[in-house]
Amino acid sequence: MNPSFQPLAERIRPHTLEEIAGQEHLLSKGKPLRNLIEGGVLSSFIMWGPPGTGKTTIAKMLAGRFNAEFHQINAVSSGVKDIREIIEKAKDNLTRNVKTILFIDEIHRFSKSQQDALLGAVENGTVVLIGATTENPSFEVNPALRSRTRIFKLNELGLDDVKKVIL
């Protein structure tokens, strides 16, 4: 797509961990998410925080960094059928030593049964689940799924962070 036709968010989206603003508590050297990424072993996690804090950007960046097949769905418009189709593709990918990242935006909007459909594939590593939510997962994501993932809280961007992004 011609860059001039892309939404502003896509045109200024960071391409490296160092370019992500406002999440130093997770992405600076020696911090939890950075350690997970640099350790080379990608495991499932859920990020929560206000809109515009980098959740989608981090997920897309990880897919590229780990040469993984990336599937993005939104919990508002997806269901168990979509999850099962991606899990089947992920099983096929495993036979070719290709990781599959399933990025679910607004994961808190999935019902308990929709979240339960993820459990086996997350537990056995068929997919690496990266969930994104604006709601506290302690209240909105079922305990079984939370127990199979790490939880990372993203901070709201301050004025200096926003300036760094747009200037």
JSON list of C-alpha atoms in Angstrom, two decimals:
[
{"chain": "A", "resi": 1, "resn": "MET", "atom": "CA", "xyz": [0.00, 0.00, 0.00]},
{"chain": "A", "resi": 2, "resn": "ASN", "atom": "CA", "xyz": [1.19, 3.48, -0.81]},
{"chain": "A", "resi": 3, "resn": "PRO", "atom": "CA", "xyz": [2.46, 4.95, 2.50]},
{"chain": "A", "resi": 4, "resn": "SER", "atom": "CA", "xyz": [0.55, 8.19, 1.93]},
{"chain": "A", "resi": 5, "resn": "PHE", "atom": "CA", "xyz": [-2.73, 6.21, 2.03]},
{"chain": "A", "resi": 6, "resn": "GLN", "atom": "CA", "xyz": [-1.90, 4.42, 5.28]},
{"chain": "A", "resi": 7, "resn": "PRO", "atom": "CA", "xyz": [-3.47, 5.59, 8.53]},
{"chain": "A", "resi": 8, "resn": "LEU", "atom": "CA", "xyz": [-1.20, 7.78, 10.65]},
{"chain": "A", "resi": 9, "resn": "ALA", "atom": "CA", "xyz": [-0.81, 5.02, 13.25]},
{"chain": "A", "resi": 10, "resn": "GLU", "atom": "CA", "xyz": [0.64, 2.70, 10.59]},
{"chain": "A", "resi": 11, "resn": "ARG", "atom": "CA", "xyz": [2.97, 5.35, 9.19]},
{"chain": "A", "resi": 12, "resn": "ILE", "atom": "CA", "xyz": [4.53, 6.13, 12.57]},
{"chain": "A", "resi": 13, "resn": "ARG", "atom": "CA", "xyz": [4.41, 2.59, 13.99]},
{"chain": "A", "resi": 14, "resn": "PRO", "atom": "CA", "xyz": [7.78, 1.67, 15.59]},
{"chain": "A", "resi": 15, "resn": "HIS", "atom": "CA", "xyz": [9.85, -1.07, 13.95]},
{"chain": "A", "resi": 16, "resn": "THR", "atom": "CA", "xyz": [12.26, -1.89, 16.77]},
{"chain": "A", "resi": 17, "resn": "LEU", "atom": "CA", "xyz": [11.95, -2.37, 20.52]},
{"chain": "A", "resi": 18, "resn": "GLU", "atom": "CA", "xyz": [14.03, 0.75, 21.05]},
{"chain": "A", "resi": 19, "resn": "GLU", "atom": "CA", "xyz": [11.49, 2.85, 19.12]},
{"chain": "A", "resi": 20, "resn": "ILE", "atom": "CA", "xyz": [8.57, 1.88, 21.38]},
{"chain": "A", "resi": 21, "resn": "ALA", "atom": "CA", "xyz": [7.84, 4.79, 23.68]},
{"chain": "A", "resi": 22, "resn": "GLY", "atom": "CA", "xyz": [6.67, 4.72, 27.27]},
{"chain": "A", "resi": 23, "resn": "GLN", "atom": "CA", "xyz": [7.17, 1.06, 28.09]},
{"chain": "A", "resi": 24, "resn": "GLU", "atom": "CA", "xyz": [10.70, 1.13, 29.49]},
{"chain": "A", "resi": 25, "resn": "HIS", "atom": "CA", "xyz": [9.55, -0.84, 32.56]},
{"chain": "A", "resi": 26, "resn": "LEU", "atom": "CA", "xyz": [8.98, -3.81, 30.22]},
{"chain": "A", "resi": 27, "resn": "LEU", "atom": "CA", "xyz": [11.28, -3.24, 27.25]},
{"chain": "A", "resi": 28, "resn": "SER", "atom": "CA", "xyz": [14.52, -1.75, 28.60]},
{"chain": "A", "resi": 29, "resn": "LYS", "atom": "CA", "xyz": [17.55, -4.01, 28.92]},
{"chain": "A", "resi": 30, "resn": "GLY", "atom": "CA", "xyz": [17.03, -6.48, 31.74]},
{"chain": "A", "resi": 31, "resn": "LYS", "atom": "CA", "xyz": [13.27, -5.89, 31.98]},
{"chain": "A", "resi": 32, "resn": "PRO", "atom": "CA", "xyz": [10.70, -8.74, 31.83]},
{"chain": "A", "resi": 33, "resn": "LEU", "atom": "CA", "xyz": [9.32, -8.52, 28.29]},
{"chain": "A", "resi": 34, "resn": "ARG", "atom": "CA", "xyz": [12.73, -7.66, 26.84]},
{"chain": "A", "resi": 35, "resn": "ASN", "atom": "CA", "xyz": [14.25, -10.70, 28.60]},
{"chain": "A", "resi": 36, "resn": "LEU", "atom": "CA", "xyz": [11.51, -12.92, 27.20]},
{"chain": "A", "resi": 37, "resn": "ILE", "atom": "CA", "xyz": [12.16, -11.66, 23.68]},
{"chain": "A", "resi": 38, "resn": "GLU", "atom": "CA", "xyz": [15.96, -11.76, 23.84]},
{"chain": "A", "resi": 39, "resn": "GLY", "atom": "CA", "xyz": [15.90, -15.18, 25.49]},
{"chain": "A", "resi": 40, "resn": "GLY", "atom": "CA", "xyz": [14.67, -16.57, 22.18]},
{"chain": "A", "resi": 41, "resn": "VAL", "atom": "CA", "xyz": [11.87, -18.58, 23.77]},
{"chain": "A", "resi": 42, "resn": "LEU", "atom": "CA", "xyz": [8.53, -17.05, 23.01]},
{"chain": "A", "resi": 43, "resn": "SER", "atom": "CA", "xyz": [5.73, -17.93, 25.40]},
{"chain": "A", "resi": 44, "resn": "SER", "atom": "CA", "xyz": [2.12, -16.80, 25.63]},
{"chain": "A", "resi": 45, "resn": "PHE", "atom": "CA", "xyz": [1.27, -13.54, 27.34]},
{"chain": "A", "resi": 46, "resn": "ILE", "atom": "CA", "xyz": [-1.42, -10.92, 27.70]},
{"chain": "A", "resi": 47, "resn": "MET", "atom": "CA", "xyz": [-0.76, -7.18, 27.56]},
{"chain": "A", "resi": 48, "resn": "TRP", "atom": "CA", "xyz": [-3.18, -4.74, 29.09]},
{"chain": "A", "resi": 49, "resn": "GLY", "atom": "CA", "xyz": [-3.25, -1.00, 29.07]},
{"chain": "A", "resi": 50, "resn": "PRO", "atom": "CA", "xyz": [-4.89, 2.04, 27.51]},
{"chain": "A", "resi": 51, "resn": "PRO", "atom": "CA", "xyz": [-5.36, 2.32, 23.73]},
{"chain": "A", "resi": 52, "resn": "GLY", "atom": "CA", "xyz": [-2.30, 3.48, 21.81]},
{"chain": "A", "resi": 53, "resn": "THR", "atom": "CA", "xyz": [0.32, 2.09, 24.17]},
{"chain": "A", "resi": 54, "resn": "GLY", "atom": "CA", "xyz": [1.95, -0.38, 21.76]},
{"chain": "A", "resi": 55, "resn": "LYS", "atom": "CA", "xyz": [0.13, -3.67, 22.28]},
{"chain": "A", "resi": 56, "resn": "THR", "atom": "CA", "xyz": [-0.44, -4.39, 18.58]},
{"chain": "A", "resi": 57, "resn": "THR", "atom": "CA", "xyz": [2.99, -3.04, 17.64]},
{"chain": "A", "resi": 58, "resn": "ILE", "atom": "CA", "xyz": [4.75, -5.35, 20.10]},
{"chain": "A", "resi": 59, "resn": "ALA", "atom": "CA", "xyz": [2.82, -8.37, 18.82]},
{"chain": "A", "resi": 60, "resn": "LYS", "atom": "CA", "xyz": [3.64, -7.64, 15.16]},
{"chain": "A", "resi": 61, "resn": "MET", "atom": "CA", "xyz": [7.27, -6.99, 16.02]},
{"chain": "A", "resi": 62, "resn": "LEU", "atom": "CA", "xyz": [7.57, -10.36, 17.76]},
{"chain": "A", "resi": 63, "resn": "ALA", "atom": "CA", "xyz": [6.15, -12.21, 14.77]},
{"chain": "A", "resi": 64, "resn": "GLY", "atom": "CA", "xyz": [8.88, -10.74, 12.58]},
{"chain": "A", "resi": 65, "resn": "ARG", "atom": "CA", "xyz": [11.62, -11.28, 15.11]},
{"chain": "A", "resi": 66, "resn": "PHE", "atom": "CA", "xyz": [10.75, -14.96, 15.59]},
{"chain": "A", "resi": 67, "resn": "ASN", "atom": "CA", "xyz": [9.89, -15.63, 11.92]},
{"chain": "A", "resi": 68, "resn": "ALA", "atom": "CA", "xyz": [6.48, -16.78, 13.07]},
{"chain": "A", "resi": 69, "resn": "GLU", "atom": "CA", "xyz": [3.25, -16.95, 11.13]},
{"chain": "A", "resi": 70, "resn": "PHE", "atom": "CA", "xyz": [1.09, -14.15, 12.50]},
{"chain": "A", "resi": 71, "resn": "HIS", "atom": "CA", "xyz": [-2.69, -14.33, 12.81]},
{"chain": "A", "resi": 72, "resn": "GLN", "atom": "CA", "xyz": [-4.56, -11.32, 14.14]},
{"chain": "A", "resi": 73, "resn": "ILE", "atom": "CA", "xyz": [-8.19, -11.47, 15.18]},
{"chain": "A", "resi": 74, "resn": "ASN", "atom": "CA", "xyz": [-10.46, -9.19, 17.12]},
{"chain": "A", "resi": 75, "resn": "ALA", "atom": "CA", "xyz": [-12.53, -10.79, 19.86]},
{"chain": "A", "resi": 76, "resn": "VAL", "atom": "CA", "xyz": [-15.51, -8.60, 18.99]},
{"chain": "A", "resi": 77, "resn": "SER", "atom": "CA", "xyz": [-15.87, -10.04, 15.49]},
{"chain": "A", "resi": 78, "resn": "SER", "atom": "CA", "xyz": [-14.36, -13.54, 15.87]},
{"chain": "A", "resi": 79, "resn": "GLY", "atom": "CA", "xyz": [-15.49, -16.77, 17.42]},
{"chain": "A", "resi": 80, "resn": "VAL", "atom": "CA", "xyz": [-14.56, -20.35, 18.26]},
{"chain": "A", "resi": 81, "resn": "LYS", "atom": "CA", "xyz": [-14.64, -21.34, 14.57]},
{"chain": "A", "resi": 82, "resn": "ASP", "atom": "CA", "xyz": [-11.93, -18.77, 13.79]},
{"chain": "A", "resi": 83, "resn": "ILE", "atom": "CA", "xyz": [-9.83, -19.99, 16.72]},
{"chain": "A", "resi": 84, "resn": "ARG", "atom": "CA", "xyz": [-10.11, -23.62, 15.60]},
{"chain": "A", "resi": 85, "resn": "GLU", "atom": "CA", "xyz": [-9.12, -22.77, 12.02]},
{"chain": "A", "resi": 86, "resn": "ILE", "atom": "CA", "xyz": [-5.99, -20.98, 13.23]},
{"chain": "A", "resi": 87, "resn": "ILE", "atom": "CA", "xyz": [-5.13, -23.84, 15.59]},
{"chain": "A", "resi": 88, "resn": "GLU", "atom": "CA", "xyz": [-5.35, -26.30, 12.67]},
{"chain": "A", "resi": 89, "resn": "LYS", "atom": "CA", "xyz": [-3.00, -24.10, 10.62]},
{"chain": "A", "resi": 90, "resn": "ALA", "atom": "CA", "xyz": [-0.69, -23.90, 13.63]},
{"chain": "A", "resi": 91, "resn": "LYS", "atom": "CA", "xyz": [-0.57, -27.69, 13.92]},
{"chain": "A", "resi": 92, "resn": "ASP", "atom": "CA", "xyz": [0.48, -27.88, 10.29]},
{"chain": "A", "resi": 93, "resn": "ASN", "atom": "CA", "xyz": [3.09, -25.18, 10.90]},
{"chain": "A", "resi": 94, "resn": "LEU", "atom": "CA", "xyz": [4.58, -27.22, 13.74]},
{"chain": "A", "resi": 95, "resn": "THR", "atom": "CA", "xyz": [5.35, -30.05, 11.30]},
{"chain": "A", "resi": 96, "resn": "ARG", "atom": "CA", "xyz": [7.50, -27.52, 9.40]},
{"chain": "A", "resi": 97, "resn": "ASN", "atom": "CA", "xyz": [9.07, -26.03, 12.57]},
{"chain": "A", "resi": 98, "resn": "VAL", "atom": "CA", "xyz": [7.22, -22.74, 12.11]},
{"chain": "A", "resi": 99, "resn": "LYS", "atom": "CA", "xyz": [5.83, -20.96, 15.16]},
{"chain": "A", "resi": 100, "resn": "THR", "atom": "CA", "xyz": [2.34, -19.49, 15.03]},
{"chain": "A", "resi": 101, "resn": "ILE", "atom": "CA", "xyz": [1.46, -16.36, 16.92]},
{"chain": "A", "resi": 102, "resn": "LEU", "atom": "CA", "xyz": [-2.23, -15.79, 17.52]},
{"chain": "A", "resi": 103, "resn": "PHE", "atom": "CA", "xyz": [-2.80, -12.16, 18.41]},
{"chain": "A", "resi": 104, "resn": "ILE", "atom": "CA", "xyz": [-6.23, -11.52, 19.88]},
{"chain": "A", "resi": 105, "resn": "ASP", "atom": "CA", "xyz": [-7.16, -7.89, 20.23]},
{"chain": "A", "resi": 106, "resn": "GLU", "atom": "CA", "xyz": [-9.75, -7.10, 22.90]},
{"chain": "A", "resi": 107, "resn": "ILE", "atom": "CA", "xyz": [-9.39, -10.61, 24.35]},
{"chain": "A", "resi": 108, "resn": "HIS", "atom": "CA", "xyz": [-11.52, -9.55, 27.32]},
{"chain": "A", "resi": 109, "resn": "ARG", "atom": "CA", "xyz": [-14.53, -9.54, 24.97]},
{"chain": "A", "resi": 110, "resn": "PHE", "atom": "CA", "xyz": [-14.32, -13.33, 24.43]},
{"chain": "A", "resi": 111, "resn": "SER", "atom": "CA", "xyz": [-16.82, -15.36, 26.45]},
{"chain": "A", "resi": 112, "resn": "LYS", "atom": "CA", "xyz": [-15.62, -18.07, 28.82]},
{"chain": "A", "resi": 113, "resn": "SER", "atom": "CA", "xyz": [-16.27, -20.78, 26.21]},
{"chain": "A", "resi": 114, "resn": "GLN", "atom": "CA", "xyz": [-14.35, -18.83, 23.57]},
{"chain": "A", "resi": 115, "resn": "GLN", "atom": "CA", "xyz": [-11.43, -18.40, 25.96]},
{"chain": "A", "resi": 116, "resn": "ASP", "atom": "CA", "xyz": [-11.63, -22.09, 26.88]},
{"chain": "A", "resi": 117, "resn": "ALA", "atom": "CA", "xyz": [-11.20, -23.00, 23.19]},
{"chain": "A", "resi": 118, "resn": "LEU", "atom": "CA", "xyz": [-7.66, -21.63, 23.43]},
{"chain": "A", "resi": 119, "resn": "LEU", "atom": "CA", "xyz": [-6.54, -23.60, 26.48]},
{"chain": "A", "resi": 120, "resn": "GLY", "atom": "CA", "xyz": [-5.20, -26.80, 24.92]},
{"chain": "A", "resi": 121, "resn": "ALA", "atom": "CA", "xyz": [-3.33, -25.06, 22.10]},
{"chain": "A", "resi": 122, "resn": "VAL", "atom": "CA", "xyz": [-1.78, -22.54, 24.47]},
{"chain": "A", "resi": 123, "resn": "GLU", "atom": "CA", "xyz": [-0.84, -25.17, 27.04]},
{"chain": "A", "resi": 124, "resn": "ASN", "atom": "CA", "xyz": [0.85, -27.52, 24.56]},
{"chain": "A", "resi": 125, "resn": "GLY", "atom": "CA", "xyz": [2.52, -24.74, 22.58]},
{"chain": "A", "resi": 126, "resn": "THR", "atom": "CA", "xyz": [0.63, -25.22, 19.33]},
{"chain": "A", "resi": 127, "resn": "VAL", "atom": "CA", "xyz": [0.10, -21.46, 19.30]},
{"chain": "A", "resi": 128, "resn": "VAL", "atom": "CA", "xyz": [1.78, -18.62, 21.09]},
{"chain": "A", "resi": 129, "resn": "LEU", "atom": "CA", "xyz": [-1.09, -16.49, 22.31]},
{"chain": "A", "resi": 130, "resn": "ILE", "atom": "CA", "xyz": [-0.58, -12.78, 22.58]},
{"chain": "A", "resi": 131, "resn": "GLY", "atom": "CA", "xyz": [-3.66, -11.15, 23.99]},
{"chain": "A", "resi": 132, "resn": "ALA", "atom": "CA", "xyz": [-4.35, -7.44, 24.14]},
{"chain": "A", "resi": 133, "resn": "THR", "atom": "CA", "xyz": [-6.90, -5.75, 26.33]},
{"chain": "A", "resi": 134, "resn": "THR", "atom": "CA", "xyz": [-7.74, -2.40, 27.80]},
{"chain": "A", "resi": 135, "resn": "GLU", "atom": "CA", "xyz": [-9.29, -4.14, 30.81]},
{"chain": "A", "resi": 136, "resn": "ASN", "atom": "CA", "xyz": [-7.55, -5.71, 33.79]},
{"chain": "A", "resi": 137, "resn": "PRO", "atom": "CA", "xyz": [-7.23, -9.42, 32.87]},
{"chain": "A", "resi": 138, "resn": "SER", "atom": "CA", "xyz": [-7.60, -10.39, 36.53]},
{"chain": "A", "resi": 139, "resn": "PHE", "atom": "CA", "xyz": [-11.28, -9.54, 36.18]},
{"chain": "A", "resi": 140, "resn": "GLU", "atom": "CA", "xyz": [-11.96, -10.13, 32.48]},
{"chain": "A", "resi": 141, "resn": "VAL", "atom": "CA", "xyz": [-9.89, -13.18, 31.42]},
{"chain": "A", "resi": 142, "resn": "ASN", "atom": "CA", "xyz": [-10.76, -16.55, 32.89]},
{"chain": "A", "resi": 143, "resn": "PRO", "atom": "CA", "xyz": [-8.36, -17.99, 35.47]},
{"chain": "A", "resi": 144, "resn": "ALA", "atom": "CA", "xyz": [-7.48, -21.07, 33.40]},
{"chain": "A", "resi": 145, "resn": "LEU", "atom": "CA", "xyz": [-6.23, -18.93, 30.52]},
{"chain": "A", "resi": 146, "resn": "ARG", "atom": "CA", "xyz": [-4.45, -16.49, 32.85]},
{"chain": "A", "resi": 147, "resn": "SER", "atom": "CA", "xyz": [-2.60, -19.38, 34.48]},
{"chain": "A", "resi": 148, "resn": "ARG", "atom": "CA", "xyz": [-1.13, -20.34, 31.09]},
{"chain": "A", "resi": 149, "resn": "THR", "atom": "CA", "xyz": [0.10, -16.84, 30.23]},
{"chain": "A", "resi": 150, "resn": "ARG", "atom": "CA", "xyz": [2.22, -14.05, 31.61]},
{"chain": "A", "resi": 151, "resn": "ILE", "atom": "CA", "xyz": [0.57, -10.69, 32.17]},
{"chain": "A", "resi": 152, "resn": "PHE", "atom": "CA", "xyz": [2.25, -7.41, 31.24]},
{"chain": "A", "resi": 153, "resn": "LYS", "atom": "CA", "xyz": [0.80, -3.99, 32.10]},
{"chain": "A", "resi": 154, "resn": "LEU", "atom": "CA", "xyz": [1.50, -1.24, 29.57]},
{"chain": "A", "resi": 155, "resn": "ASN", "atom": "CA", "xyz": [1.54, 2.34, 30.79]},
{"chain": "A", "resi": 156, "resn": "GLU", "atom": "CA", "xyz": [-0.32, 5.26, 29.32]},
{"chain": "A", "resi": 157, "resn": "LEU", "atom": "CA", "xyz": [2.00, 7.42, 27.22]},
{"chain": "A", "resi": 158, "resn": "GLY", "atom": "CA", "xyz": [3.06, 10.71, 28.76]},
{"chain": "A", "resi": 159, "resn": "LEU", "atom": "CA", "xyz": [3.52, 13.94, 26.84]},
{"chain": "A", "resi": 160, "resn": "ASP", "atom": "CA", "xyz": [7.26, 13.32, 26.40]},
{"chain": "A", "resi": 161, "resn": "ASP", "atom": "CA", "xyz": [6.54, 9.84, 25.02]},
{"chain": "A", "resi": 162, "resn": "VAL", "atom": "CA", "xyz": [4.05, 11.22, 22.49]},
{"chain": "A", "resi": 163, "resn": "LYS", "atom": "CA", "xyz": [6.52, 13.90, 21.40]},
{"chain": "A", "resi": 164, "resn": "LYS", "atom": "CA", "xyz": [9.17, 11.22, 20.89]},
{"chain": "A", "resi": 165, "resn": "VAL", "atom": "CA", "xyz": [6.81, 9.29, 18.61]},
{"chain": "A", "resi": 166, "resn": "ILE", "atom": "CA", "xyz": [5.59, 12.12, 16.42]},
{"chain": "A", "resi": 167, "resn": "LEU", "atom": "CA", "xyz": [8.74, 14.26, 16.15]}
]
